[in-house]
mmCIF file of C-alpha atoms and ligand atoms in Angstrom:
data_model
loop_
_atom_site.group_PDB
_atom_site.id
_atom_site.type_symbol
_atom_site.label_atom_id
_atom_site.label_comp_id
_atom_site.label_asym_id
_atom_site.label_seq_id
_atom_site.Cartn_x
_atom_site.Cartn_y
_atom_site.Cartn_z
ATOM 1 C CA MET A 27 0.000 0.000 0.000
ATOM 2 C CA ILE A 28 1.280 3.487 -0.909
ATOM 3 C CA VAL A 29 0.640 5.896 1.989
ATOM 4 C CA LEU A 30 1.023 9.665 1.939
ATOM 5 C CA VAL A 31 1.749 11.329 5.300
ATOM 6 C CA ILE A 32 0.845 14.999 5.729
ATOM 7 C CA ASN A 33 1.979 17.292 8.533
ATOM 8 C CA SER A 34 0.231 20.566 7.950
ATOM 9 C CA GLY A 35 1.210 23.827 9.675
ATOM 10 C CA SER A 36 -0.366 27.247 9.279
ATOM 11 C CA SER A 37 2.052 28.358 6.547
ATOM 12 C CA SER A 38 3.965 25.159 5.845
ATOM 13 C CA LEU A 39 3.206 21.595 4.835
ATOM 14 C CA LYS A 40 5.470 18.555 5.096
ATOM 15 C CA TYR A 41 4.795 15.305 3.283
ATOM 16 C CA GLN A 42 6.333 11.858 3.031
ATOM 17 C CA LEU A 43 5.326 9.048 0.725
ATOM 18 C CA PHE A 44 5.805 5.457 1.934
ATOM 19 C CA ASP A 45 5.593 2.075 0.295
ATOM 20 C CA MET A 46 4.210 0.041 3.205
ATOM 21 C CA GLY A 47 5.147 -3.232 1.491
ATOM 22 C CA ASN A 48 8.666 -2.773 2.835
ATOM 23 C CA GLU A 49 8.113 0.421 4.888
ATOM 24 C CA THR A 50 10.428 2.469 2.684
ATOM 25 C CA MET A 51 10.142 6.193 2.239
ATOM 26 C CA LEU A 52 9.897 6.997 -1.473
ATOM 27 C CA ALA A 53 10.041 10.778 -1.258
ATOM 28 C CA LYS A 54 9.534 13.643 1.131
ATOM 29 C CA GLY A 55 8.984 17.329 0.753
ATOM 30 C CA LEU A 56 8.485 20.639 2.466
ATOM 31 C CA ILE A 57 6.283 23.472 1.248
ATOM 32 C CA GLU A 58 7.038 26.781 2.922
ATOM 33 C CA ARG A 59 5.517 30.249 3.053
ATOM 34 C CA ILE A 60 2.021 29.161 1.961
ATOM 35 C CA GLY A 61 -0.037 32.284 1.231
ATOM 36 C CA MET A 62 3.028 34.541 1.529
ATOM 37 C CA PRO A 63 5.499 36.049 -0.916
ATOM 38 C CA GLY A 64 8.416 33.727 -1.735
ATOM 39 C CA SER A 65 6.566 30.412 -1.348
ATOM 40 C CA LEU A 66 8.458 27.307 -2.437
ATOM 41 C CA LEU A 67 8.482 23.536 -2.503
ATOM 42 C CA THR A 68 11.556 21.411 -1.796
ATOM 43 C CA HIS A 69 10.888 17.878 -2.998
ATOM 44 C CA ARG A 70 13.359 15.111 -2.112
ATOM 45 C CA PRO A 71 12.908 11.805 -3.882
ATOM 46 C CA SER A 72 14.801 9.068 -2.040
ATOM 47 C CA GLY A 73 18.330 8.687 -3.428
ATOM 48 C CA GLN A 74 17.941 11.486 -6.012
ATOM 49 C CA GLU A 75 18.787 15.157 -6.226
ATOM 50 C CA PRO A 76 16.183 17.456 -4.641
ATOM 51 C CA LEU A 77 13.812 19.487 -6.785
ATOM 52 C CA VAL A 78 13.039 23.085 -5.770
ATOM 53 C CA ILE A 79 9.965 24.791 -7.227
ATOM 54 C CA ARG A 80 9.442 28.474 -6.508
ATOM 55 C CA GLN A 81 5.961 29.652 -7.350
ATOM 56 C CA ALA A 82 2.987 31.321 -5.725
ATOM 57 C CA ILE A 83 1.223 28.848 -3.398
ATOM 58 C CA ALA A 84 -1.944 30.589 -2.308
ATOM 59 C CA ASP A 85 -3.370 28.063 0.148
ATOM 60 C CA HIS A 86 -3.245 24.480 1.407
ATOM 61 C CA MET A 87 -5.219 23.278 -1.604
ATOM 62 C CA ALA A 88 -2.542 24.677 -3.930
ATOM 63 C CA ALA A 89 0.152 23.167 -1.683
ATOM 64 C CA ILE A 90 -1.338 19.652 -1.891
ATOM 65 C CA ALA A 91 -1.782 20.001 -5.657
ATOM 66 C CA LEU A 92 1.884 20.960 -5.994
ATOM 67 C CA ALA A 93 3.021 18.083 -3.750
ATOM 68 C CA VAL A 94 1.038 15.620 -5.883
ATOM 69 C CA LYS A 95 2.513 17.164 -9.037
ATOM 70 C CA ALA A 96 6.069 16.709 -7.666
ATOM 71 C CA LEU A 97 5.324 13.107 -6.607
ATOM 72 C CA THR A 98 4.045 12.214 -10.091
ATOM 73 C CA GLU A 99 6.326 14.418 -12.211
ATOM 74 C CA PRO A 100 8.281 12.439 -14.901
ATOM 75 C CA ASN A 101 11.823 13.293 -13.724
ATOM 76 C CA HIS A 102 11.577 13.641 -9.944
ATOM 77 C CA GLY A 103 8.342 11.765 -9.346
ATOM 78 C CA VAL A 104 8.196 8.398 -7.599
ATOM 79 C CA ILE A 105 4.685 7.261 -8.628
ATOM 80 C CA ALA A 106 3.043 7.201 -12.050
ATOM 81 C CA SER A 107 -0.136 9.013 -11.075
ATOM 82 C CA MET A 108 -2.014 10.199 -8.011
ATOM 83 C CA GLN A 109 -4.251 7.115 -8.282
ATOM 84 C CA ALA A 110 -1.312 5.180 -6.797
ATOM 85 C CA ILE A 111 -1.911 6.861 -3.394
ATOM 86 C CA GLU A 112 -4.056 4.415 -1.423
ATOM 87 C CA ALA A 113 -4.353 6.135 1.963
ATOM 88 C CA ILE A 114 -3.432 9.477 3.524
ATOM 89 C CA GLY A 115 -2.356 9.925 7.160
ATOM 90 C CA HIS A 116 -2.593 13.335 8.790
ATOM 91 C CA ARG A 117 -0.740 14.425 11.885
ATOM 92 C CA VAL A 118 -3.291 16.072 14.207
ATOM 93 C CA ALA A 119 -1.956 17.617 17.412
ATOM 94 C CA HIS A 120 -5.012 17.419 19.647
ATOM 95 C CA GLY A 121 -7.523 14.615 19.883
ATOM 96 C CA GLY A 122 -8.838 15.624 23.311
ATOM 97 C CA ASP A 123 -10.155 12.758 25.429
ATOM 98 C CA ARG A 124 -12.134 11.304 22.549
ATOM 99 C CA PHE A 125 -9.358 9.634 20.542
ATOM 100 C CA THR A 126 -7.332 6.837 22.057
ATOM 101 C CA ASP A 127 -6.084 5.718 18.650
ATOM 102 C CA ALA A 128 -5.823 6.977 15.085
ATOM 103 C CA ALA A 129 -9.193 7.313 13.338
ATOM 104 C CA LEU A 130 -10.628 7.124 9.837
ATOM 105 C CA ILE A 131 -11.782 10.663 9.063
ATOM 106 C CA ASP A 132 -15.527 11.015 8.547
ATOM 107 C CA LYS A 133 -17.927 13.874 9.312
ATOM 108 C CA GLN A 134 -18.008 13.085 13.069
ATOM 109 C CA VAL A 135 -14.219 12.824 13.371
ATOM 110 C CA MET A 136 -13.819 16.109 11.475
ATOM 111 C CA ALA A 137 -16.350 17.782 13.787
ATOM 112 C CA ALA A 138 -14.473 16.476 16.836
ATOM 113 C CA ILE A 139 -11.147 17.869 15.537
ATOM 114 C CA VAL A 140 -12.833 21.226 14.855
ATOM 115 C CA SER A 141 -14.447 21.233 18.317
ATOM 116 C CA LEU A 142 -10.916 21.166 19.797
ATOM 117 C CA PHE A 143 -9.890 24.444 18.111
ATOM 118 C CA PRO A 144 -10.250 26.397 21.392
ATOM 119 C CA VAL A 145 -7.708 24.145 23.166
ATOM 120 C CA ALA A 146 -5.353 23.794 20.178
ATOM 121 C CA PRO A 147 -5.739 27.120 18.332
ATOM 122 C CA LEU A 148 -2.322 26.954 16.655
ATOM 123 C CA HIS A 149 -2.276 23.320 15.588
ATOM 124 C CA ASN A 150 -5.703 21.858 14.840
ATOM 125 C CA PRO A 151 -6.906 24.509 12.329
ATOM 126 C CA PRO A 152 -3.982 23.943 9.892
ATOM 127 C CA ALA A 153 -4.481 20.160 10.203
ATOM 128 C CA VAL A 154 -8.087 20.647 9.098
ATOM 129 C CA MET A 155 -6.922 22.776 6.155
ATOM 130 C CA GLY A 156 -4.625 19.918 5.084
ATOM 131 C CA ILE A 157 -7.401 17.324 5.450
ATOM 132 C CA GLU A 158 -9.906 19.406 3.484
ATOM 133 C CA ALA A 159 -7.394 20.020 0.691
ATOM 134 C CA CYS A 160 -6.686 16.276 0.407
ATOM 135 C CA GLN A 161 -10.411 15.478 0.448
ATOM 136 C CA GLN A 162 -10.916 17.796 -2.509
ATOM 137 C CA MET A 163 -7.877 16.593 -4.408
ATOM 138 C CA LEU A 164 -8.248 12.858 -3.722
ATOM 139 C CA PRO A 165 -11.893 12.328 -2.703
ATOM 140 C CA ALA A 166 -11.854 8.538 -3.042
ATOM 141 C CA VAL A 167 -8.793 7.971 -0.851
ATOM 142 C CA PRO A 168 -9.317 7.084 2.841
ATOM 143 C CA GLN A 169 -7.886 9.694 5.187
ATOM 144 C CA ILE A 170 -6.732 8.897 8.685
ATOM 145 C CA ALA A 171 -6.061 11.274 11.577
ATOM 146 C CA VAL A 172 -3.164 10.342 13.869
ATOM 147 C CA PHE A 173 -3.252 12.293 17.123
ATOM 148 C CA ASP A 174 -0.264 13.447 19.226
ATOM 149 C CA THR A 175 -2.427 13.059 22.317
ATOM 150 C CA ALA A 176 -3.870 9.561 21.679
ATOM 151 C CA PHE A 177 -1.028 7.548 23.210
ATOM 152 C CA HIS A 178 -1.414 9.438 26.504
ATOM 153 C CA GLN A 179 -5.098 8.607 26.938
ATOM 154 C CA SER A 180 -4.001 5.655 29.109
ATOM 155 C CA ILE A 181 -2.678 8.068 31.775
ATOM 156 C CA PRO A 182 -4.650 7.444 34.981
ATOM 157 C CA GLU A 183 -6.957 10.110 36.381
ATOM 158 C CA ALA A 184 -4.727 10.765 39.392
ATOM 159 C CA ALA A 185 -1.943 11.798 37.001
ATOM 160 C CA TYR A 186 -3.941 13.747 34.434
ATOM 161 C CA MET A 187 -6.137 15.844 36.738
ATOM 162 C CA TYR A 188 -5.226 19.361 37.859
ATOM 163 C CA ALA A 189 -6.174 20.348 41.406
ATOM 164 C CA LEU A 190 -8.966 22.601 40.121
ATOM 165 C CA PRO A 191 -12.644 22.628 41.072
ATOM 166 C CA TRP A 192 -14.440 19.711 39.452
ATOM 167 C CA ALA A 193 -16.929 22.031 37.755
ATOM 168 C CA LEU A 194 -14.147 23.716 35.765
ATOM 169 C CA HIS A 195 -12.744 20.380 34.691
ATOM 170 C CA GLU A 196 -16.194 19.342 33.467
ATOM 171 C CA LYS A 197 -17.005 22.636 31.783
ATOM 172 C CA TYR A 198 -13.794 22.963 29.768
ATOM 173 C CA ASN A 199 -12.255 19.467 29.831
ATOM 174 C CA LEU A 200 -9.405 21.199 31.604
ATOM 175 C CA ARG A 201 -6.902 18.427 32.320
ATOM 176 C CA ARG A 202 -3.494 17.179 31.232
ATOM 177 C CA TYR A 203 -3.392 15.601 27.740
ATOM 178 C CA GLY A 204 0.287 15.319 26.821
ATOM 179 C CA PHE A 205 1.797 15.590 23.335
ATOM 180 C CA HIS A 206 4.565 13.983 21.220
ATOM 181 C CA GLY A 207 2.648 10.699 21.672
ATOM 182 C CA THR A 208 3.534 9.447 18.190
ATOM 183 C CA SER A 209 7.241 9.887 18.896
ATOM 184 C CA HIS A 210 7.135 8.328 22.394
ATOM 185 C CA ARG A 211 5.203 5.361 21.025
ATOM 186 C CA PHE A 212 7.577 4.884 18.086
ATOM 187 C CA VAL A 213 10.764 4.861 20.176
ATOM 188 C CA ALA A 214 9.232 2.679 22.925
ATOM 189 C CA ARG A 215 8.307 0.041 20.327
ATOM 190 C CA ARG A 216 11.667 0.266 18.625
ATOM 191 C CA LEU A 217 13.397 -0.123 21.997
ATOM 192 C CA ALA A 218 11.481 -3.333 22.748
ATOM 193 C CA ALA A 219 12.546 -4.677 19.329
ATOM 194 C CA LEU A 220 16.188 -3.761 19.984
ATOM 195 C CA MET A 221 16.097 -5.329 23.464
ATOM 196 C CA GLN A 222 14.310 -8.379 22.008
ATOM 197 C CA LYS A 223 11.755 -8.195 24.808
ATOM 198 C CA PRO A 224 7.990 -7.723 24.673
ATOM 199 C CA LEU A 225 6.994 -4.108 25.242
ATOM 200 C CA GLU A 226 4.504 -5.459 27.823
ATOM 201 C CA ALA A 227 7.442 -6.594 29.982
ATOM 202 C CA LEU A 228 9.280 -3.263 30.109
ATOM 203 C CA LYS A 229 9.241 -0.096 32.230
ATOM 204 C CA ILE A 230 10.644 2.659 30.018
ATOM 205 C CA ILE A 231 11.183 6.401 30.180
ATOM 206 C CA THR A 232 11.317 7.997 26.729
ATOM 207 C CA CYS A 233 13.024 11.409 26.552
ATOM 208 C CA HIS A 234 11.948 13.384 23.465
ATOM 209 C CA LEU A 235 14.383 16.306 23.687
ATOM 210 C CA GLY A 236 14.123 18.746 20.803
ATOM 211 C CA ASN A 237 12.904 22.291 20.294
ATOM 212 C CA GLY A 238 9.853 21.083 22.186
ATOM 213 C CA SER A 239 10.712 18.519 24.851
ATOM 214 C CA SER A 240 8.788 15.984 26.875
ATOM 215 C CA LEU A 241 9.348 12.808 28.868
ATOM 216 C CA CYS A 242 6.958 9.874 28.979
ATOM 217 C CA ALA A 243 6.698 7.009 31.461
ATOM 218 C CA VAL A 244 5.797 3.938 29.391
ATOM 219 C CA ASP A 245 4.757 1.164 31.740
ATOM 220 C CA ARG A 246 4.394 -2.152 29.906
ATOM 221 C CA GLY A 247 3.479 -0.407 26.654
ATOM 222 C CA GLN A 248 1.092 2.163 28.136
ATOM 223 C CA SER A 249 1.793 5.847 28.721
ATOM 224 C CA ILE A 250 1.136 6.370 32.434
ATOM 225 C CA ASP A 251 2.459 9.922 32.671
ATOM 226 C CA THR A 252 4.055 12.601 30.525
ATOM 227 C CA THR A 253 5.474 16.032 31.219
ATOM 228 C CA MET A 254 3.349 18.151 28.851
ATOM 229 C CA GLY A 255 -0.135 18.973 30.036
ATOM 230 C CA PHE A 256 -3.238 20.846 28.886
ATOM 231 C CA THR A 257 -0.941 22.457 26.318
ATOM 232 C CA PRO A 258 2.654 21.740 25.232
ATOM 233 C CA LEU A 259 3.835 24.469 27.628
ATOM 234 C CA GLU A 260 3.932 22.370 30.804
ATOM 235 C CA GLY A 261 6.819 20.233 32.004
ATOM 236 C CA LEU A 262 10.427 20.498 30.892
ATOM 237 C CA MET A 263 12.143 23.733 30.124
ATOM 238 C CA MET A 264 12.409 23.954 26.319
ATOM 239 C CA GLY A 265 14.063 25.964 23.547
ATOM 240 C CA THR A 266 11.746 28.932 24.038
ATOM 241 C CA ARG A 267 8.970 27.564 26.310
ATOM 242 C CA VAL A 268 9.033 28.132 30.044
ATOM 243 C CA GLY A 269 7.894 24.685 31.240
ATOM 244 C CA ASP A 270 6.904 24.191 34.891
ATOM 245 C CA ILE A 271 6.555 27.485 36.752
ATOM 246 C CA ASP A 272 4.647 28.727 39.776
ATOM 247 C CA PRO A 273 1.342 30.066 38.334
ATOM 248 C CA ALA A 274 1.663 32.995 40.746
ATOM 249 C CA ALA A 275 4.877 34.014 38.943
ATOM 250 C CA VAL A 276 2.868 34.274 35.699
ATOM 251 C CA LEU A 277 0.308 36.520 37.400
ATOM 252 C CA PHE A 278 3.165 38.624 38.805
ATOM 253 C CA ILE A 279 4.651 39.055 35.305
ATOM 254 C CA MET A 280 1.249 40.027 33.876
ATOM 255 C CA GLU A 281 0.675 42.617 36.590
ATOM 256 C CA HIS A 282 4.162 44.119 36.568
ATOM 257 C CA GLU A 283 4.856 44.002 32.808
ATOM 258 C CA GLY A 284 1.281 44.952 31.898
ATOM 259 C CA TYR A 285 0.833 41.941 29.613
ATOM 260 C CA THR A 286 -2.554 40.890 28.264
ATOM 261 C CA SER A 287 -3.329 37.158 28.283
ATOM 262 C CA GLU A 288 -2.415 37.011 24.577
ATOM 263 C CA GLN A 289 0.929 38.718 25.240
ATOM 264 C CA VAL A 290 1.786 36.530 28.204
ATOM 265 C CA ARG A 291 0.941 33.376 26.205
ATOM 266 C CA ASP A 292 3.291 34.513 23.475
ATOM 267 C CA PHE A 293 5.964 35.403 26.055
ATOM 268 C CA LEU A 294 5.775 32.015 27.851
ATOM 269 C CA ASN A 295 5.890 30.119 24.539
ATOM 270 C CA LYS A 296 8.438 32.127 22.576
ATOM 271 C CA ARG A 297 10.739 34.116 24.851
ATOM 272 C CA CYS A 298 11.475 31.822 27.790
ATOM 273 C CA GLY A 299 13.188 28.436 28.131
ATOM 274 C CA VAL A 300 16.918 28.186 27.398
ATOM 275 C CA LEU A 301 16.592 31.236 25.111
ATOM 276 C CA GLY A 302 15.284 33.328 27.999
ATOM 277 C CA VAL A 303 17.894 32.163 30.514
ATOM 278 C CA SER A 304 20.887 32.352 28.147
ATOM 279 C CA GLY A 305 19.709 35.562 26.484
ATOM 280 C CA LEU A 306 21.433 34.170 23.402
ATOM 281 C CA SER A 307 19.840 31.244 21.596
ATOM 282 C CA SER A 308 17.294 28.448 21.755
ATOM 283 C CA ASP A 309 19.645 26.166 19.826
ATOM 284 C CA PHE A 310 21.586 23.788 22.060
ATOM 285 C CA ARG A 311 24.555 23.763 19.646
ATOM 286 C CA ASP A 312 25.046 27.504 20.248
ATOM 287 C CA LEU A 313 24.636 27.064 24.006
ATOM 288 C CA GLU A 314 27.136 24.194 24.200
ATOM 289 C CA ARG A 315 29.704 26.153 22.195
ATOM 290 C CA GLU A 316 29.271 29.318 24.255
ATOM 291 C CA ALA A 317 29.245 27.433 27.576
ATOM 292 C CA GLN A 318 32.560 25.837 26.636
ATOM 293 C CA GLN A 319 33.977 29.290 26.032
ATOM 294 C CA GLY A 320 32.961 30.335 29.532
ATOM 295 C CA ASN A 321 29.507 31.917 29.074
ATOM 296 C CA ALA A 322 27.977 31.404 32.537
ATOM 297 C CA ARG A 323 24.344 31.945 31.526
ATOM 298 C CA CYS A 324 24.593 29.435 28.685
ATOM 299 C CA ARG A 325 26.074 26.934 31.135
ATOM 300 C CA LEU A 326 23.265 27.660 33.592
ATOM 301 C CA ALA A 327 20.600 27.139 30.901
ATOM 302 C CA LEU A 328 22.109 23.729 30.053
ATOM 303 C CA ASP A 329 22.427 22.816 33.760
ATOM 304 C CA MET A 330 18.781 23.772 34.382
ATOM 305 C CA PHE A 331 17.599 21.761 31.389
ATOM 306 C CA ALA A 332 19.533 18.637 32.442
ATOM 307 C CA TYR A 333 18.456 18.981 36.080
ATOM 308 C CA ARG A 334 14.769 19.100 35.176
ATOM 309 C CA VAL A 335 15.036 16.045 32.934
ATOM 310 C CA LYS A 336 16.851 14.216 35.732
ATOM 311 C CA LYS A 337 14.167 15.176 38.265
ATOM 312 C CA TYR A 338 11.408 13.761 36.044
ATOM 313 C CA ILE A 339 13.403 10.553 35.468
ATOM 314 C CA GLY A 340 13.388 10.101 39.255
ATOM 315 C CA ALA A 341 9.686 10.926 39.473
ATOM 316 C CA TYR A 342 8.702 8.512 36.690
ATOM 317 C CA THR A 343 10.850 5.710 38.104
ATOM 318 C CA ALA A 344 8.845 6.177 41.312
ATOM 319 C CA ALA A 345 5.564 6.248 39.353
ATOM 320 C CA MET A 346 6.413 2.918 37.668
ATOM 321 C CA ASN A 347 8.131 1.364 40.714
ATOM 322 C CA GLY A 348 11.195 0.646 38.611
ATOM 323 C CA LEU A 349 12.969 1.318 35.345
ATOM 324 C CA ASP A 350 14.341 -1.091 32.734
ATOM 325 C CA ALA A 351 15.383 1.343 30.030
ATOM 326 C CA LEU A 352 15.839 5.001 29.244
ATOM 327 C CA VAL A 353 15.597 6.256 25.640
ATOM 328 C CA PHE A 354 16.909 9.505 24.193
ATOM 329 C CA THR A 355 15.398 10.853 20.984
ATOM 330 C CA ALA A 356 14.788 14.040 18.875
ATOM 331 C CA GLY A 357 17.303 16.784 17.986
ATOM 332 C CA ILE A 358 19.046 17.071 21.356
ATOM 333 C CA GLY A 359 18.434 13.509 22.553
ATOM 334 C CA GLU A 360 19.835 12.023 19.340
ATOM 335 C CA ASN A 361 22.746 14.404 18.832
ATOM 336 C CA SER A 362 24.045 15.803 22.101
ATOM 337 C CA ALA A 363 26.364 13.336 23.853
ATOM 338 C CA MET A 364 27.148 16.100 26.325
ATOM 339 C CA MET A 365 23.491 16.532 27.345
ATOM 340 C CA ARG A 366 22.917 12.771 27.604
ATOM 341 C CA ALA A 367 25.990 12.431 29.845
ATOM 342 C CA LYS A 368 24.912 15.384 31.988
ATOM 343 C CA ILE A 369 21.396 13.994 32.486
ATOM 344 C CA CYS A 370 22.621 10.477 33.315
ATOM 345 C CA ALA A 371 25.437 11.582 35.652
ATOM 346 C CA ASP A 372 24.891 10.496 39.260
ATOM 347 C CA LEU A 373 21.901 8.284 38.498
ATOM 348 C CA THR A 374 23.643 5.088 39.645
ATOM 349 C CA TYR A 375 21.069 4.911 42.453
ATOM 350 C CA LEU A 376 18.511 4.102 39.715
ATOM 351 C CA GLY A 377 20.915 1.656 38.082
ATOM 352 C CA ILE A 378 21.748 4.042 35.211
ATOM 353 C CA ALA A 379 25.329 4.230 33.968
ATOM 354 C CA VAL A 380 26.339 5.528 30.540
ATOM 355 C CA ASP A 381 29.511 4.324 28.792
ATOM 356 C CA GLU A 382 31.503 7.412 27.832
ATOM 357 C CA GLU A 383 32.793 5.963 24.561
ATOM 358 C CA LYS A 384 29.532 4.376 23.442
ATOM 359 C CA ASN A 385 27.792 7.677 24.191
ATOM 360 C CA ILE A 386 29.851 9.466 21.513
ATOM 361 C CA ARG A 387 27.938 8.063 18.586
ATOM 362 C CA ASP A 388 25.730 8.845 15.631
ATOM 363 C CA GLY A 389 22.436 7.053 15.163
ATOM 364 C CA GLU A 390 20.753 4.237 16.975
ATOM 365 C CA GLY A 391 22.327 2.160 19.726
ATOM 366 C CA ASP A 392 22.828 1.072 23.323
ATOM 367 C CA ILE A 393 25.027 3.529 25.237
ATOM 368 C CA SER A 394 24.854 1.889 28.656
ATOM 369 C CA ALA A 395 27.904 0.717 30.574
ATOM 370 C CA VAL A 396 28.190 -3.069 30.880
ATOM 371 C CA ASP A 397 27.287 -2.947 34.583
ATOM 372 C CA SER A 398 24.283 -0.601 34.049
ATOM 373 C CA ARG A 399 21.177 -2.302 35.483
ATOM 374 C CA CYS A 400 18.964 -0.013 33.406
ATOM 375 C CA ARG A 401 19.738 0.058 29.657
ATOM 376 C CA VAL A 402 20.201 3.454 28.034
ATOM 377 C CA PHE A 403 19.532 3.826 24.292
ATOM 378 C CA VAL A 404 19.665 6.487 21.608
ATOM 379 C CA ILE A 405 16.854 5.894 19.090
ATOM 380 C CA PRO A 406 16.163 8.357 16.262
ATOM 381 C CA THR A 407 12.460 9.122 16.202
ATOM 382 C CA ASN A 408 10.411 8.670 13.041
ATOM 383 C CA GLU A 409 6.963 10.122 13.607
ATOM 384 C CA GLU A 410 6.141 10.002 9.891
ATOM 385 C CA LEU A 411 6.737 6.242 9.715
ATOM 386 C CA MET A 412 4.609 5.739 12.842
ATOM 387 C CA ILE A 413 1.810 7.789 11.193
ATOM 388 C CA ALA A 414 2.202 5.725 8.000
ATOM 389 C CA GLN A 415 1.969 2.479 10.020
ATOM 390 C CA ASP A 416 -1.178 3.671 11.816
ATOM 391 C CA THR A 417 -2.676 4.849 8.515
ATOM 392 C CA PHE A 418 -1.950 1.503 6.857
ATOM 393 C CA ARG A 419 -3.516 -0.408 9.800
ATOM 394 C CA ILE A 420 -6.670 1.745 10.024
ATOM 395 C CA ALA A 421 -7.135 1.851 6.222
ATOM 396 C CA ARG A 422 -6.884 -1.957 6.054
ATOM 397 C CA GLU A 423 -9.322 -2.401 8.973
ATOM 398 C CA ASN A 424 -11.836 -0.187 7.161
ATOM 399 C CA ALA A 425 -11.295 -1.544 3.640
HETATM 400 P P1 AMP B 115 13.980 18.919 16.913
HETATM 401 O O1 AMP B 115 12.925 19.839 17.446
HETATM 402 O O2 AMP B 115 13.819 17.506 17.341
HETATM 403 O O3 AMP B 115 14.208 19.074 15.434
HETATM 404 O O4 AMP B 115 15.343 19.392 17.603
HETATM 405 C C1 AMP B 115 15.938 20.608 17.252
HETATM 406 C C2 AMP B 115 17.002 20.988 18.265
HETATM 407 O O5 AMP B 115 17.967 19.935 18.421
HETATM 408 C C3 AMP B 115 17.833 22.181 17.823
HETATM 409 O O6 AMP B 115 17.215 23.382 18.166
HETATM 410 C C4 AMP B 115 19.097 21.999 18.583
HETATM 411 O O7 AMP B 115 18.947 22.663 19.817
HETATM 412 C C5 AMP B 115 19.198 20.517 18.863
HETATM 413 N N1 AMP B 115 20.331 19.890 18.191
HETATM 414 C C6 AMP B 115 20.406 19.436 16.924
HETATM 415 N N2 AMP B 115 21.644 18.941 16.677
HETATM 416 C C7 AMP B 115 22.367 19.078 17.809
HETATM 417 C C8 AMP B 115 23.703 18.758 18.205
HETATM 418 N N3 AMP B 115 24.560 18.177 17.365
HETATM 419 N N4 AMP B 115 24.072 19.079 19.470
HETATM 420 C C9 AMP B 115 23.219 19.661 20.324
HETATM 421 N N5 AMP B 115 21.948 19.972 20.015
HETATM 422 C C10 AMP B 115 21.523 19.700 18.784
#
């Protein structure tokens, strides 16, 4: 089955085309600046030179049409015609408490995604634009929504509730949802395969450390807690997001800086995190370089980040009453040996010991010391493949 995966943002659209017969990616592409001057498509067929098309791309409909054109084009295309596409999987950030799995998109599913606009104002509306464009372009092809929140629907009530009055929880569904579920699920499964153990026998903490970061406690295959909450702002300190903070400090900032709720939301999402503390950059490569050259605030930002990850590793080991394996993934988790070493330092109490030499690596592998009771792995995430696998499964079930 040929599956197209779409990750639709407000002004960008990413796609990947998979042949699910052997789970190979045939081509991927990025469309940027949709509806703006200077819009372009970068199409990358697997093993071939990329194709760049610069032309006006007015909306998501035009973006999908251009993606299909690139995928079927004689020189850079990878399929003969758009009829070859048998299912389309869409990344949807928020599935609320309704979706515990991916879902075939019908009128009800669409209405449910739209009803979550108030809680996911930045992410769900562009996903709907992508879905509608595909429905128009390829009306006969089944479309599947894969939700970032679905994996976390197994989190027990005691962990997902906020200590708010019950009436507010009921009125607004105000609770913790968690995000990055597709990534946590992918690396947890891959870990079980690498350890040659059933996922149902393992207690795992997955550390998705990128521009947005979250940890997940995966107890025998089920997410039982995660660091992001009602929105992706809770939990770890991130590139530009504040993470856990005393809510009274937010009120203080609003009162003393004169911020409206819109301004403070923007501030907490875009001007805090390691960018805010370092005053320099949200990119960990810049911070590591500057810290090495003696920049104290960059060093502090890195220390704070590592400390918070470490604290949650302790918390989640307690929540699961044990830990068999720790996984690092995403931009920082996959690439920063320094950050992995910093996080895992002095965790021998939990049976975690990283081998210094194995830690300096590229790509997938076990980085634990031989005497480490808990295994430590680096596993590159592949959310698109996970979406393609879900899409393939749901499309087959509904065929
Ligand atoms: P992601 O959101 O998963 O794409 O991760 C992006 C982030 O990963 C970047 O902002 C960098 O901070 C970080 N990153 C990527 N490569 C490296 C590296 N070699 N060393 C440290 N951090 C890195």
